[in-house]
PDB file of C-alpha atoms and ligand atoms in Angstrom:
ATOM      1  CA  MET A   1     122.240  10.779  18.837  1.00 67.00           C
ATOM      2  CA  LYS A   2     125.655  12.251  19.333  1.00 80.00           C
ATOM      3  CA  PRO A   3     126.539  12.684  23.006  1.00 87.00           C
ATOM      4  CA  ALA A   4     127.651  16.262  22.308  1.00 93.00           C
ATOM      5  CA  ILE A   5     124.206  17.260  21.038  1.00 91.00           C
ATOM      6  CA  ARG A   6     122.601  15.654  24.036  1.00 93.00           C
ATOM      7  CA  LYS A   7     124.933  17.549  26.361  1.00 94.00           C
ATOM      8  CA  ILE A   8     124.227  20.884  24.662  1.00 95.00           C
ATOM      9  CA  ALA A   9     120.481  20.259  24.740  1.00 95.00           C
ATOM     10  CA  LEU A  10     120.641  19.432  28.443  1.00 95.00           C
ATOM     11  CA  GLU A  11     122.652  22.560  29.162  1.00 96.00           C
ATOM     12  CA  ARG A  12     120.192  24.700  27.214  1.00 97.00           C
ATOM     13  CA  MET A  13     117.285  23.217  29.147  1.00 97.00           C
ATOM     14  CA  GLU A  14     119.018  23.921  32.450  1.00 96.00           C
ATOM     15  CA  ILE A  15     119.728  27.524  31.466  1.00 97.00           C
ATOM     16  CA  LEU A  16     116.167  28.067  30.234  1.00 97.00           C
ATOM     17  CA  ILE A  17     114.634  26.659  33.394  1.00 95.00           C
ATOM     18  CA  SER A  18     116.878  28.655  35.703  1.00 95.00           C
ATOM     19  CA  ASN A  19     116.094  31.822  33.716  1.00 96.00           C
ATOM     20  CA  ALA A  20     112.405  30.976  33.827  1.00 95.00           C
ATOM     21  CA  ILE A  21     112.557  30.637  37.603  1.00 92.00           C
ATOM     22  CA  SER A  22     114.376  33.933  38.044  1.00 92.00           C
ATOM     23  CA  ASN A  23     111.969  35.730  35.688  1.00 94.00           C
ATOM     24  CA  ALA A  24     108.830  34.194  37.152  1.00 90.00           C
ATOM     25  CA  ARG A  25     108.135  37.053  39.523  1.00 89.00           C
ATOM     26  CA  THR A  26     109.081  39.989  37.320  1.00 93.00           C
ATOM     27  CA  ASN A  27     108.114  38.691  33.900  1.00 93.00           C
ATOM     28  CA  PRO A  28     105.719  35.727  34.087  1.00 89.00           C
ATOM     29  CA  GLU A  29     105.058  35.668  30.333  1.00 91.00           C
ATOM     30  CA  LEU A  30     108.733  35.452  29.479  1.00 95.00           C
ATOM     31  CA  SER A  31     109.283  32.765  32.084  1.00 93.00           C
ATOM     32  CA  GLN A  32     106.438  30.661  30.657  1.00 92.00           C
ATOM     33  CA  ARG A  33     107.952  30.962  27.192  1.00 95.00           C
ATOM     34  CA  GLN A  34     111.387  29.951  28.427  1.00 96.00           C
ATOM     35  CA  ALA A  35     109.971  26.968  30.272  1.00 95.00           C
ATOM     36  CA  GLN A  36     107.939  25.835  27.263  1.00 95.00           C
ATOM     37  CA  LEU A  37     111.024  26.188  25.079  1.00 96.00           C
ATOM     38  CA  ALA A  38     112.945  23.919  27.431  1.00 97.00           C
ATOM     39  CA  ARG A  39     110.119  21.410  27.193  1.00 95.00           C
ATOM     40  CA  ARG A  40     110.179  21.589  23.401  1.00 95.00           C
ATOM     41  CA  ILE A  41     113.922  20.876  23.352  1.00 96.00           C
ATOM     42  CA  SER A  42     113.296  17.843  25.518  1.00 95.00           C
ATOM     43  CA  THR A  43     110.567  16.594  23.167  1.00 94.00           C
ATOM     44  CA  ARG A  44     112.385  17.357  19.933  1.00 94.00           C
ATOM     45  CA  HIS A  45     115.604  15.644  20.933  1.00 93.00           C
ATOM     46  CA  ASN A  46     113.808  12.962  22.870  1.00 93.00           C
ATOM     47  CA  ILE A  47     115.793  13.764  25.990  1.00 93.00           C
ATOM     48  CA  ARG A  48     114.185  13.148  29.308  1.00 92.00           C
ATOM     49  CA  MET A  49     114.488  16.163  31.543  1.00 93.00           C
ATOM     50  CA  PRO A  50     116.439  15.643  34.736  1.00 91.00           C
ATOM     51  CA  TYR A  51     114.236  15.342  37.764  1.00 85.00           C
ATOM     52  CA  ASP A  52     115.060  18.763  39.172  1.00 84.00           C
ATOM     53  CA  LEU A  53     113.989  20.383  35.904  1.00 92.00           C
ATOM     54  CA  ARG A  54     110.831  18.315  35.544  1.00 90.00           C
ATOM     55  CA  MET A  55     109.651  19.284  38.993  1.00 84.00           C
ATOM     56  CA  VAL A  56     108.977  22.861  37.894  1.00 89.00           C
ATOM     57  CA  PHE A  57     106.226  21.556  35.619  1.00 90.00           C
ATOM     58  CA  CYS A  58     102.863  20.609  37.022  1.00 88.00           C
ATOM     59  CA  LYS A  59     102.342  16.903  36.492  1.00 86.00           C
ATOM     60  CA  LYS A  60      98.698  17.465  35.701  1.00 91.00           C
ATOM     61  CA  CYS A  61      98.275  20.612  33.592  1.00 90.00           C
ATOM     62  CA  LYS A  62     101.917  20.673  32.387  1.00 88.00           C
ATOM     63  CA  SER A  63     102.235  24.368  33.154  1.00 88.00           C
ATOM     64  CA  PHE A  64     105.454  25.822  34.372  1.00 91.00           C
ATOM     65  CA  ILE A  65     105.111  26.491  38.061  1.00 87.00           C
ATOM     66  CA  ALA A  66     107.853  28.508  39.640  1.00 83.00           C
ATOM     67  CA  PRO A  67     108.645  27.251  43.128  1.00 74.00           C
ATOM     68  CA  GLY A  68     107.160  29.602  45.702  1.00 70.00           C
ATOM     69  CA  ILE A  69     105.544  31.870  43.105  1.00 70.00           C
ATOM     70  CA  ASN A  70     102.759  30.081  41.298  1.00 64.00           C
ATOM     71  CA  SER A  71     103.117  27.024  43.397  1.00 63.00           C
ATOM     72  CA  ARG A  72     103.011  26.513  47.089  1.00 67.00           C
ATOM     73  CA  ILE A  73     105.692  24.486  48.711  1.00 65.00           C
ATOM     74  CA  ARG A  74     105.253  22.976  52.103  1.00 68.00           C
ATOM     75  CA  LEU A  75     107.790  20.969  53.956  1.00 67.00           C
ATOM     76  CA  GLY A  76     106.718  17.568  55.065  1.00 61.00           C
ATOM     77  CA  ARG A  77     107.741  16.048  58.329  1.00 63.00           C
ATOM     78  CA  ALA A  78     111.452  16.354  58.860  1.00 60.00           C
ATOM     79  CA  SER A  79     111.942  12.604  58.986  1.00 62.00           C
ATOM     80  CA  VAL A  80     110.290  12.082  55.593  1.00 60.00           C
ATOM     81  CA  LYS A  81     112.302  14.747  53.795  1.00 70.00           C
ATOM     82  CA  SER A  82     109.665  15.632  51.275  1.00 74.00           C
ATOM     83  CA  ILE A  83     107.984  18.765  50.070  1.00 76.00           C
ATOM     84  CA  ARG A  84     104.480  19.212  48.758  1.00 79.00           C
ATOM     85  CA  ILE A  85     104.055  21.338  45.691  1.00 81.00           C
ATOM     86  CA  SER A  86     100.635  22.739  44.829  1.00 85.00           C
ATOM     87  CA  CYS A  87      99.939  24.151  41.391  1.00 86.00           C
ATOM     88  CA  TYR A  88      98.038  27.405  41.589  1.00 82.00           C
ATOM     89  CA  LEU A  89      96.693  26.985  38.084  1.00 84.00           C
ATOM     90  CA  CYS A  90      94.880  23.662  38.387  1.00 91.00           C
ATOM     91  CA  GLY A  91      95.128  22.978  42.109  1.00 89.00           C
ATOM     92  CA  HIS A  92      96.968  19.714  41.689  1.00 91.00           C
ATOM     93  CA  THR A  93      99.273  18.807  44.565  1.00 87.00           C
ATOM     94  CA  TYR A  94     102.194  16.488  44.280  1.00 80.00           C
ATOM     95  CA  ARG A  95     104.938  15.412  46.543  1.00 79.00           C
ATOM     96  CA  LYS A  96     108.616  15.560  45.932  1.00 75.00           C
ATOM     97  CA  ILE A  97     110.880  13.389  47.976  1.00 73.00           C
ATOM     98  CA  ILE A  98     114.087  15.234  48.629  1.00 69.00           C
ATOM     99  CA  SER A  99     116.851  12.817  48.003  1.00 61.00           C
ATOM    100  CA  HIS A 100     119.919  13.249  50.097  1.00 56.00           C
ATOM    101  CA  SER A 101     122.119  10.618  48.539  1.00 47.00           C
ATOM    102  CA  SER A 102     122.352  11.871  44.950  1.00 44.00           C
ATOM    103  CA  LYS A 103     125.169  14.157  43.810  1.00 44.00           C
TER     104      LYS A 103
HETATM  105 ZN1   ZN B   1      98.607  22.323  37.310  1.00 80.45          ZN
END
C-alpha cells in the first residue's frame, strides 16, 4: 500500500474518533456511526488502529464506548498509572496502562 493512502486513512480515523467522542453526549447515534466508520476504514485498508483510538472500543462487544459517557473510567493507584474502563453495554472491564514514555 502506498504510504500516502495509509496516512490519509489514519488521519480520517483520528478525525472520526475525535468527532465520535465529542458527539457522544449530544448525538449518540451519530457518534456510533462515526466510530463504526473509522473501524471499517481500519478493516478495509488493513491498518491497525493506533492504541489511543482502539481504546474507545470495548474489547469484548466491540461497541464504541466514549470515555466517561458510556464507559466508566477509574484511576488506578498513582504508582501504577493505569485506568480501568468499564463498558456500560456489556459490563466488560479492561485496564489501560497509561504510558508516560511515548510521544
Ligand atoms: Zn462491551
